[in-house]
Coordinates of C-alpha atoms and ligand atoms in Angstrom, one line a residue:
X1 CA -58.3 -12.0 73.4
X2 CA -57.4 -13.2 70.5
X3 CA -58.8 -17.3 71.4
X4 CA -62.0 -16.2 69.3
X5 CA -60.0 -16.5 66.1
X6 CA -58.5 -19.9 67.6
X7 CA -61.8 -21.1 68.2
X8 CA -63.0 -19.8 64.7
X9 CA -60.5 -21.4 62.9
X10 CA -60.9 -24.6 64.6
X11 CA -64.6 -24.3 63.3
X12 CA -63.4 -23.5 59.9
X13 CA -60.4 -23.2 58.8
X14 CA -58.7 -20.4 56.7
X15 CA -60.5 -20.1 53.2
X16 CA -60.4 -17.4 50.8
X17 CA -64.8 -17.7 49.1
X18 CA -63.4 -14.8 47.0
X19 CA -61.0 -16.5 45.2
X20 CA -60.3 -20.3 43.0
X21 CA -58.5 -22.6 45.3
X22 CA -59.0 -25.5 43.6
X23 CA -57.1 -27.1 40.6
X24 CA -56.6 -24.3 38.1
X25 CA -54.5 -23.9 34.9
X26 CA -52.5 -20.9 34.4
X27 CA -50.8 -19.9 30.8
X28 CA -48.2 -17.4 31.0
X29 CA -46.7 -16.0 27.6
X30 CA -43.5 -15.2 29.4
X31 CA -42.6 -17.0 33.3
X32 CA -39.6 -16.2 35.2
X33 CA -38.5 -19.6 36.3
X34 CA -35.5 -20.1 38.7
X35 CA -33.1 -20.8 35.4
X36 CA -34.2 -17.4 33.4
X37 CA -37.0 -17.1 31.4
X38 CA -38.9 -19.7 29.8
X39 CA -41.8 -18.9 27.1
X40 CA -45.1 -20.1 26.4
X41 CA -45.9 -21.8 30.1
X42 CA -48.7 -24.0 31.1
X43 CA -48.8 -23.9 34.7
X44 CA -51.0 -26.5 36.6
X45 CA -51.6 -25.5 40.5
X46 CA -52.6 -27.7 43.0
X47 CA -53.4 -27.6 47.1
X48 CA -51.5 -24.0 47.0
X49 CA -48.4 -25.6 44.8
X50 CA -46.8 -25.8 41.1
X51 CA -47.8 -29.2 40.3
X52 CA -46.8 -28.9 36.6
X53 CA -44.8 -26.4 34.6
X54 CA -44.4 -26.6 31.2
X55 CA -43.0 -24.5 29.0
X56 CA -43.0 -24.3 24.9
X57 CA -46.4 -25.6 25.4
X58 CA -50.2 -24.8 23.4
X59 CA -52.8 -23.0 25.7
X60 CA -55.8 -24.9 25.8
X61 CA -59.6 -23.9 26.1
X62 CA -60.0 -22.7 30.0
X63 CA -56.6 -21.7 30.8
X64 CA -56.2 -18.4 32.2
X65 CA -53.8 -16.3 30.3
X66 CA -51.4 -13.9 31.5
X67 CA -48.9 -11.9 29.5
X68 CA -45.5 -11.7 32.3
X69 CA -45.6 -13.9 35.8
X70 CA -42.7 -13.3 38.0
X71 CA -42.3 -14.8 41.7
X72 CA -43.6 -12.5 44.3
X73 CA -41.4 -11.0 46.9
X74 CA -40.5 -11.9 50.6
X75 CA -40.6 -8.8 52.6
X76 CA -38.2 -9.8 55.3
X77 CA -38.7 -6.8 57.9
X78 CA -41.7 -5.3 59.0
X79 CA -43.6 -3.7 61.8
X80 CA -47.4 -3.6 61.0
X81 CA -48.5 -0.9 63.4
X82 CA -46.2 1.8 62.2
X83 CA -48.7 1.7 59.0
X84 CA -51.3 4.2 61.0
X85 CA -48.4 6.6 61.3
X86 CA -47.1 7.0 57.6
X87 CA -46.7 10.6 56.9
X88 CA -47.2 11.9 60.9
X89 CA -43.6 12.2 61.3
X90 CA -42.7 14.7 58.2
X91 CA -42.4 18.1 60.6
X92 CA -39.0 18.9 62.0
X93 CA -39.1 19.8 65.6
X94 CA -37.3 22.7 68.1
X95 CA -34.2 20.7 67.8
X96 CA -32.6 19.0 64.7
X97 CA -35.3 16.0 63.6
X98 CA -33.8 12.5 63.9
X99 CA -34.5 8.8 64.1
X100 CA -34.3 9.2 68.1
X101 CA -37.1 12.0 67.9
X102 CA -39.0 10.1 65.0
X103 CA -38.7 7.2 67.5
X104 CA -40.3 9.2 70.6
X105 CA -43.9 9.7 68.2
X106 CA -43.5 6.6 67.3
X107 CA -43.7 5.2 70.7
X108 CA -46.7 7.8 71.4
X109 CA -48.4 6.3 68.4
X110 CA -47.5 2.6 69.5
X111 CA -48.5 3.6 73.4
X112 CA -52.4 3.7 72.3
X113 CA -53.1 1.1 70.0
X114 CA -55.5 -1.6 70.9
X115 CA -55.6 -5.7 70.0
X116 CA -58.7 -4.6 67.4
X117 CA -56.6 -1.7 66.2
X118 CA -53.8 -3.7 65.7
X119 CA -55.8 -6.4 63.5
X120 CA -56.9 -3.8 61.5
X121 CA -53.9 -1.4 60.8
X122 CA -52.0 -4.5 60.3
X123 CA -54.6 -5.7 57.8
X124 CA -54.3 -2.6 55.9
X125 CA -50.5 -3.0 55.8
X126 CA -50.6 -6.6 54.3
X127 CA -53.1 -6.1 52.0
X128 CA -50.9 -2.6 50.4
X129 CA -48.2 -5.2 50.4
X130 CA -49.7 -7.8 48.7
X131 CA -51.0 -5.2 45.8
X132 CA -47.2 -4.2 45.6
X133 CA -46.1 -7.8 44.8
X134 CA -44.9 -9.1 48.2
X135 CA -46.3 -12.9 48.9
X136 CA -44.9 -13.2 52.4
X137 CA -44.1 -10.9 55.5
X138 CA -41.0 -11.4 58.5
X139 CA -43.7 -9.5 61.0
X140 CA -40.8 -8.1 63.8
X141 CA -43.2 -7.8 66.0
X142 CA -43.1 -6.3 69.3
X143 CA -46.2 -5.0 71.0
X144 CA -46.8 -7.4 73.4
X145 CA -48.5 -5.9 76.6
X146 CA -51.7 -4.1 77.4
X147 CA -51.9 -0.2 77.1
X148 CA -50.6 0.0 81.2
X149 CA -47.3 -2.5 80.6
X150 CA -49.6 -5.6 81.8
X151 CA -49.5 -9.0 80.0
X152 CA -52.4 -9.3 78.5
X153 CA -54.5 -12.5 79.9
X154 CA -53.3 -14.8 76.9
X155 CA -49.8 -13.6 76.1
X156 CA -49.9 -14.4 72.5
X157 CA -52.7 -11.8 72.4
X158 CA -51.2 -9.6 70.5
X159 CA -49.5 -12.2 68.1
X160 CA -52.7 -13.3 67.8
X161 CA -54.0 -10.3 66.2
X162 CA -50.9 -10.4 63.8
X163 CA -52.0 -13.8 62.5
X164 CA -55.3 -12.8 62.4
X165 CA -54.5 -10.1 59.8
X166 CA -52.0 -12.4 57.8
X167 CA -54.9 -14.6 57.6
X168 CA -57.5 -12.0 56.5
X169 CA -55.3 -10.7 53.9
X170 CA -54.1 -13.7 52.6
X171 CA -49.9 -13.1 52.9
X172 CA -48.1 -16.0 54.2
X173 CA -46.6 -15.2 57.8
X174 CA -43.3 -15.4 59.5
X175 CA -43.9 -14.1 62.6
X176 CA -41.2 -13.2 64.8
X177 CA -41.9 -12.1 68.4
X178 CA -39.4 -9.4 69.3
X179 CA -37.4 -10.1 73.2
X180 CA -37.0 -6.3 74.4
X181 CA -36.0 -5.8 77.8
X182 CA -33.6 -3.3 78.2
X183 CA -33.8 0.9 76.9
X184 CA -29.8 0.8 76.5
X185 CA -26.6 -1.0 76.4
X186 CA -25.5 -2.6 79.5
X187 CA -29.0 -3.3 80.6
X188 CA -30.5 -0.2 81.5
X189 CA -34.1 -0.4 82.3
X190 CA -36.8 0.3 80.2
X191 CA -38.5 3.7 79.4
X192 CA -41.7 4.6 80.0
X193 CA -43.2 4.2 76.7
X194 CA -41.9 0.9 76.0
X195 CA -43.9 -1.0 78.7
X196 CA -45.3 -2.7 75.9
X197 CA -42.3 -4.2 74.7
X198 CA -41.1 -6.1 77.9
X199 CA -40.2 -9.7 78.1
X200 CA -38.3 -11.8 80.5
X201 CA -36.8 -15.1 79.0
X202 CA -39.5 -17.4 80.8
X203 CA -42.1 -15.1 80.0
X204 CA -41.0 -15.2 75.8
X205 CA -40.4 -19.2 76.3
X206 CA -44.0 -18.9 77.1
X207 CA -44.8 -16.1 74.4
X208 CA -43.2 -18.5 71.6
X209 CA -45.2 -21.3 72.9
X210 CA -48.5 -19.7 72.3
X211 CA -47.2 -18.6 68.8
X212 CA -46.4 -21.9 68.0
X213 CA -50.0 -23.1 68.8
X214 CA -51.3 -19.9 67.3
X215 CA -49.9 -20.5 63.9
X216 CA -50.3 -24.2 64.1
X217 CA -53.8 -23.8 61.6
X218 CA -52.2 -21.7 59.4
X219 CA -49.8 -24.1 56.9
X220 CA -47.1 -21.2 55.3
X221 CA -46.9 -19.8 58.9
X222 CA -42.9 -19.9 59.9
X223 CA -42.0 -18.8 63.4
X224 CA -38.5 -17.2 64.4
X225 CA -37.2 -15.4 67.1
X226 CA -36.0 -11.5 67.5
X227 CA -33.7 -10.2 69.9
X228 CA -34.6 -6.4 69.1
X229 CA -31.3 -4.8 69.4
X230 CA -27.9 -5.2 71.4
X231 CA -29.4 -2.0 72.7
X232 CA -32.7 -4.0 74.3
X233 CA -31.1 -7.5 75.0
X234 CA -28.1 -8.1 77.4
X235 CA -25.7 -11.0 76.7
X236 CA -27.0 -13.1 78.7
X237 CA -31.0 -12.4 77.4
X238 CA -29.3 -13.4 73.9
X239 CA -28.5 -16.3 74.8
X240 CA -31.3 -17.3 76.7
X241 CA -33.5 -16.1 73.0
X242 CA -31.0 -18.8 71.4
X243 CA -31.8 -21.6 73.3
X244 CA -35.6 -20.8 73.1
X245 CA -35.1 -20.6 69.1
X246 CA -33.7 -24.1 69.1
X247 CA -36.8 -25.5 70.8
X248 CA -38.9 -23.8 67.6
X249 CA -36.4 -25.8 65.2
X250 CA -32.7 -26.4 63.8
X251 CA -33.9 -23.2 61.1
X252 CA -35.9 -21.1 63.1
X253 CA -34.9 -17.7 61.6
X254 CA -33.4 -15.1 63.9
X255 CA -33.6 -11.6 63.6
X256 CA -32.3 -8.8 64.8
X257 CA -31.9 -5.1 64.4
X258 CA -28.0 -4.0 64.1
X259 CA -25.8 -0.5 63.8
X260 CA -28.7 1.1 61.9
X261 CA -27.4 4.4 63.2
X262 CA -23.8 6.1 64.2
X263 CA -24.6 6.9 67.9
X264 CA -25.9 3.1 68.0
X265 CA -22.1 2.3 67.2
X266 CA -20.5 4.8 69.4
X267 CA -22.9 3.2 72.3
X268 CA -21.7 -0.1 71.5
X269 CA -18.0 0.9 71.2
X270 CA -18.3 2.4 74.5
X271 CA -20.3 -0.7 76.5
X272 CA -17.4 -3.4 74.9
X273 CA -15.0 -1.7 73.0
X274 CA -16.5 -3.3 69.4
X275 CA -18.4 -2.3 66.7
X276 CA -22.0 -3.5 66.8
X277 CA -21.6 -6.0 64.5
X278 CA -18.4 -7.6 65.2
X279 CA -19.1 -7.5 68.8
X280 CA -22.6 -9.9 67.6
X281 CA -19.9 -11.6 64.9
X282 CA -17.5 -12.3 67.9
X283 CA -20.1 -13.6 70.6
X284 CA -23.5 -15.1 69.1
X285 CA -23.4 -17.9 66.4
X286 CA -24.4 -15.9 63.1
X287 CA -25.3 -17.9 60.7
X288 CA -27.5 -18.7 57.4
X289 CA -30.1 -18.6 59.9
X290 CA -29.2 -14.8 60.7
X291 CA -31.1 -11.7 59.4
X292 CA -29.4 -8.8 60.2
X293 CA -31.4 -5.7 59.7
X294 CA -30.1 -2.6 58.5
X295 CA -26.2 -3.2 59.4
X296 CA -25.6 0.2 57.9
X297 CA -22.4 1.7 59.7
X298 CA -20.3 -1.6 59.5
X299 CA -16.7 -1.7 58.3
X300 CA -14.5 -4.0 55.4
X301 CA -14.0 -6.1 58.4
X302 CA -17.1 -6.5 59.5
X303 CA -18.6 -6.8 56.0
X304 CA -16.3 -9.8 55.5
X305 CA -17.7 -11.5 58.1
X306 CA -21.0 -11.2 57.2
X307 CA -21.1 -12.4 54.0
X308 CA -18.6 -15.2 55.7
X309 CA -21.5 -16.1 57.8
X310 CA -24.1 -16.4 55.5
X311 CA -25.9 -14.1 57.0
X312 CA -28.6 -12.2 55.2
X313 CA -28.5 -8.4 55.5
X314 CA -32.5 -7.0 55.8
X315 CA -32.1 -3.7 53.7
X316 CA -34.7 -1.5 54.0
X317 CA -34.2 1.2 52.0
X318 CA -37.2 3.4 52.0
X319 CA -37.4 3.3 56.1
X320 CA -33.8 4.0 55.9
X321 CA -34.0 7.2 53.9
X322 CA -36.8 8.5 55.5
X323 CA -35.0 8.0 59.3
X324 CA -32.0 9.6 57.5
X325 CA -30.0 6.2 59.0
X326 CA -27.3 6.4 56.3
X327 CA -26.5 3.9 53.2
X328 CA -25.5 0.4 53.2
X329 CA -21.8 -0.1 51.4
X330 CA -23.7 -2.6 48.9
X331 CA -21.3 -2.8 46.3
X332 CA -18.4 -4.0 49.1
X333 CA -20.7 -6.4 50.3
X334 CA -21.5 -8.1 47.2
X335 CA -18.1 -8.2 45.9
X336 CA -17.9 -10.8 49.2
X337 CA -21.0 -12.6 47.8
X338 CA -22.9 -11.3 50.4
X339 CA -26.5 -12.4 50.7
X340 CA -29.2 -9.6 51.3
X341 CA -32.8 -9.1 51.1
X342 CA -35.5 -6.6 51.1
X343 CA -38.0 -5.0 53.8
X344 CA -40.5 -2.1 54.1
X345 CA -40.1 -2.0 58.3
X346 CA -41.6 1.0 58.7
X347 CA -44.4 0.6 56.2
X348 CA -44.5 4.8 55.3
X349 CA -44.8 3.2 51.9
X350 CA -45.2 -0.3 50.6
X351 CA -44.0 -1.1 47.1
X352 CA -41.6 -3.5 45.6
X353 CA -40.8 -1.4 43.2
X354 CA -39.7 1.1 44.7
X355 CA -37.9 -0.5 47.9
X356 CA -35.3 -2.0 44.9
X357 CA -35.3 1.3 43.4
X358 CA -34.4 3.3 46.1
X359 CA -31.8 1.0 46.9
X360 CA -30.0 1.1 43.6
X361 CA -30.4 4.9 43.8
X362 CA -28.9 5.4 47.3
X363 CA -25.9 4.1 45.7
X364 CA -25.6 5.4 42.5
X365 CA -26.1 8.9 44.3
X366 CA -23.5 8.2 47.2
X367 CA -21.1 6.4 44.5
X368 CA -21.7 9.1 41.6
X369 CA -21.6 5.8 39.4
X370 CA -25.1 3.9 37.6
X371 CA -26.2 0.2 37.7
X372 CA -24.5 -0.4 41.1
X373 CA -26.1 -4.1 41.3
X374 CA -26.4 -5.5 37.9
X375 CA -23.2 -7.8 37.0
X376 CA -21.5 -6.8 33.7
X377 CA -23.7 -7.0 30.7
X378 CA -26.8 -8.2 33.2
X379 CA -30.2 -5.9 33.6
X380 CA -29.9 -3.8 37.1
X381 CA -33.9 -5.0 37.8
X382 CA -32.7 -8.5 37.0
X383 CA -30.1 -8.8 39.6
X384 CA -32.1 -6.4 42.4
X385 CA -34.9 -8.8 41.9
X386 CA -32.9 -12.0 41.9
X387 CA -30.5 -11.1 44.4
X388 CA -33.7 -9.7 46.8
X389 CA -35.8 -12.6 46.4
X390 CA -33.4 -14.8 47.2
X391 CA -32.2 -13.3 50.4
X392 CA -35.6 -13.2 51.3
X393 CA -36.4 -16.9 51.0
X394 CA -33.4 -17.3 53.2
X395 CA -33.8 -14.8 55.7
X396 CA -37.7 -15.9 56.0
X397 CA -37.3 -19.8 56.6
X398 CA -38.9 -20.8 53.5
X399 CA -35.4 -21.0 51.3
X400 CA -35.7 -20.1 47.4
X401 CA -39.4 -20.5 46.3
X402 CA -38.8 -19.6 43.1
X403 CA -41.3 -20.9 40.4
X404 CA -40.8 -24.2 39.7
X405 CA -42.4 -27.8 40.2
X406 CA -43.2 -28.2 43.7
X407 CA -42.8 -24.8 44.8
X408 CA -45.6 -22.4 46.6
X409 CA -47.2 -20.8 44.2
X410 CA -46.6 -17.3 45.4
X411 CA -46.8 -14.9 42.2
X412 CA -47.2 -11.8 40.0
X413 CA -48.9 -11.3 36.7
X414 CA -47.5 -7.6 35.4
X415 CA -50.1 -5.2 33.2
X416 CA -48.1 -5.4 29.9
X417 CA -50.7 -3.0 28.8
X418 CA -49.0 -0.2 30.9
X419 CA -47.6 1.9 29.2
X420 CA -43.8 1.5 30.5
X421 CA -44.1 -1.9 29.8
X422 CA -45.3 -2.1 26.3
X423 CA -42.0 -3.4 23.9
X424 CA -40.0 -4.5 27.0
X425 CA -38.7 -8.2 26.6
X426 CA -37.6 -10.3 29.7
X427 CA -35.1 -8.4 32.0
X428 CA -35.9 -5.4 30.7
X429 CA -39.1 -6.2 32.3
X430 CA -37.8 -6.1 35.6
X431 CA -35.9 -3.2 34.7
X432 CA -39.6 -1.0 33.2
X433 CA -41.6 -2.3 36.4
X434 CA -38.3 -1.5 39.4
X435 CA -37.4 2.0 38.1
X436 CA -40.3 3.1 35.5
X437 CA -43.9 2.1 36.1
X438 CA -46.5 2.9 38.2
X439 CA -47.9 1.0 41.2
X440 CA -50.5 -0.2 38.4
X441 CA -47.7 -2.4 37.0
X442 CA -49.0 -5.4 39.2
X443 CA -52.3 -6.7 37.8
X444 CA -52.6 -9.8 39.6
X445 CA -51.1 -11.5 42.7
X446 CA -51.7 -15.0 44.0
X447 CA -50.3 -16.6 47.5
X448 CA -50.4 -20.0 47.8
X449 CA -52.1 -20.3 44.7
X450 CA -54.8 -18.1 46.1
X451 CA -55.6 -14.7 43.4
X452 CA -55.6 -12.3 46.0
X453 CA -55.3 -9.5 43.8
X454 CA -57.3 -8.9 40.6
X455 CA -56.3 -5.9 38.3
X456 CA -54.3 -4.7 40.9
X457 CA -56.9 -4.4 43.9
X458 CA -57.1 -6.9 46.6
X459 CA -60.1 -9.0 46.3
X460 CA -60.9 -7.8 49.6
X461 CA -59.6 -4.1 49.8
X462 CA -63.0 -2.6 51.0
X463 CA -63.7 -4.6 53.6
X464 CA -60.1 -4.2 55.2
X465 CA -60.1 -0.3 54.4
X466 CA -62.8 0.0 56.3
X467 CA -61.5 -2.1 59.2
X468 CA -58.1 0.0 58.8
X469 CA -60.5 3.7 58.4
X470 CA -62.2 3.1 61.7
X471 CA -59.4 2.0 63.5
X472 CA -57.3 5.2 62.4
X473 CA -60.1 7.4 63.3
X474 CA -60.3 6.0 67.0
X475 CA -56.3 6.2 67.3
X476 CA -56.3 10.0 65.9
X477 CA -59.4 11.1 67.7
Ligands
NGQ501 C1 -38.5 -0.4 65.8 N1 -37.4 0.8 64.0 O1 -38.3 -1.3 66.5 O2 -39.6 -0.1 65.3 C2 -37.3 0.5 65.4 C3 -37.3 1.7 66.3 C4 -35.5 1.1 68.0 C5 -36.2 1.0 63.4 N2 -35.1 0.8 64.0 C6 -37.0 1.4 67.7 N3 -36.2 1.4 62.1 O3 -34.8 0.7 67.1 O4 -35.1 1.3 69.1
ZN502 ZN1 -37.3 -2.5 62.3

């Protein structure tokens, strides 16, 4: 039951001992503001917030200094658990190896965790994330019931445990409880292995409740809704998910996994004659509000309409490579302005780095062609990094938090000491750290004004490793 952390945050409320929370002055030789660089930056945070920037300006006696501050990332797609599996999926079977087979351990792996597992894998996750850069998580989550298919007494147990580890780690939280109901198109029931998943409508009306009340203490906390898949959630289900997600707000994100693989789109084709995405395009209002993960098999047609929408498009490009799901057309999309972000899903490895990297090298290996993303003239890091955090913002509920006055303070300070950095001037920054440096390229990371990371490490990396350590040795015993 995860009412223990309710009740302990009602006794004291989310604090980070470890860290300076209160008004603190940062100096930054070089800051990445939303209008390009800006040089020589005193930066006044206050209550989690930029109160102050200014730039051109003297350091004075008790600043802290920092060479390079950029914003830190929104990782719009993740799902915690799959953390404790990284690396148990790498031997190919009888039969030819495939997402549908990776799925299957997956779901053995998923079948056995418990709520104090959960916490503590997830913590694991968030804090690797948080080394990498990322300030904020879209947590698609999905493991609802008990280990036999039976709601668990509170139904936000589960949730519960999510938030929990958001809160340990210190990454700022949209949750969005995942409505799975169905094991294939048309409605056909559920396996046996994803008992865990199930929701009716009333009972995820009642599930978002709870998360609402659940992440009432924590103040960056967004909440959003997930229809898995058209593969889990009949029409009708859909809709019933829309309604529920205008009771959470006019922006509530919504999230949904779409045509990540062909024999998705041949299902699809065959339950209603349309592509995956053009069937959602046709029948659900898609919107700015709209992530739509993966979307990799979708056509000129269909990629016109998403970028018509305003949708963003959750790339995920590690997860995607390892499931061998195929590559994203990119460069079609963003010739339509298409809006897209980053996510590390299934967590088999967390970096910023090297999620924009191995989206820019997918295409430049499928295209036979180099700096797919970068405009004319404009550094390939630069417009990855721009282009990702942006999408997101959007794709998260929190719009563009890039660094300016008023904004969460959500940041990076890079190592300029590291080797691939030394000599490298703005952009080319971005450039060194995406496609050159080690993960030691972040030295530190603050959310919410909070330095969770110091020289690269977590300020509270033992304690969770050892959390995340016990838990693993229970789940593989
Ligand atoms: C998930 N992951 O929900 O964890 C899915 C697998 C499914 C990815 N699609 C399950 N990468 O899609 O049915
Ligand atoms: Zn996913």
């Amino acid at each position: 039951m995860y009412s223990h952390i309710l009740d302990r945050r009602k006794r004291e409320p989310p604090r980070f001992p470890e860290t300076k929370t209160a008004v603190n002055t940062i100096f930054a030789s070089r800051l990445l503001t939303s209008a390009g660089w800006a040089s020589s930056v005193r930066m006044h945070l206050r209550d989690g917030r930029i109160a102050s920037l200014e730039p051109g300006a003297v350091a004075q006696p008790g600043d802290e200094h920092h060479a390079v501050i950029v914003p830190a990332m929104p990782n719009l797609h993740s799902h915690a658990f799959q953390r404790g599996m990284a690396g148990l999926a790498e031997t190919r079977g009888a039969a030819q190896d495939d997402f549908w087979s990776w799925r299957d351990t997956m779901y053995r792996f998923a079948s056995r965790m418990t709520p104090e597992q959960l916490e503590a894998v997830a913590g694991q996750a968030y804090m690797e994330m948080v080394e990498s850069g990322f300030c904020r998580v879209g947590e698609f989550h999905y493991l609802h019931r008990d280990l036999d298919g039976r709601p668990y007494a509170d139904v936000a147990e589960m949730s519960g445990r999510i938030a929990a580890a958001a809160e340990r780690t210190g990454i700022a939280l949209t949750l969005l409880p995942v409505f799975y109901a169905h094991a294939s198109f048309g409605g056909v029931a559920p396996r046996e292995h994803q008992k865990r998943f199930i929701s009716s409508v009333d009972s995820y009306a009642r599930l978002i409740e709870r998360c609402g009340e659940l992440l009432a203490p924590l103040p960056a906390a967004r909440l959003g809704v997930a229809p898995h898949s058209l593969r889990a959630v009949t029409p009708e289900e859909l809709a019933g998910v829309l309604e529920i997600a205008r009771g959470i707000g006019a922006a509530a994100p919504v999230h949904i996994h779409i045509a990540e693989q062909t024999g998705e789109v041949s299902d699809c084709e065959a339950w209603s004659g349309a592509r995956p995405v053009r069937w959602l395009l046709d029948h659900a209002p898609v919107d700015a509000r709209w992530c739509l993960v993966h979307a990799t098999h979708v056509d000129a047609g269909e990629i016109a309409g998403m970028a018509a929408a305003g949708a963003t498009v959750g790339l995920c490009p590690i997860t995607e490579a390892n499931l061998g799901d195929g590559i994203f057309p990119l460069p079609e999309f963003l010739e339509q302005g298409g809006v897209w972000g980053v996510g590390s899903d299934s967590n088999v490895h967390i970096s910023v780095a090297a999620e924009l990297a191995l989206l820019e090298y997918s295409q430049r290996l499928s295209r036979r062609i180099r700096n797919v993303v970068g405009l004319n003239g404009a550094s390939t890091g630069g417009a990855l990094f721009q282009r990702a955090f942006a999408g997101g913002g959007a794709a998260l509920g929190t719009g563009s938090t890039a660094l300016v006055e008023g904004a969460a303070a959500d940041m990076v300070s890079l190592a300029t000491t590291e080797p691939a950095l030394v000599c490298r001037e703005s952009d080319t920054l971005l450039d060194s750290w995406i496609f050159a440096a080690p993960a030691s390229a972040v030295d530190c990371v603050w959310v919410a004004g909070r330095r969770l990371v110091e020289g690269g490490r977590h300020v509270r990396r033992e304690a969770i490793r050892r959390e995340y350590v016990k838990a693993l040795k229970e789940l593989c015993a």
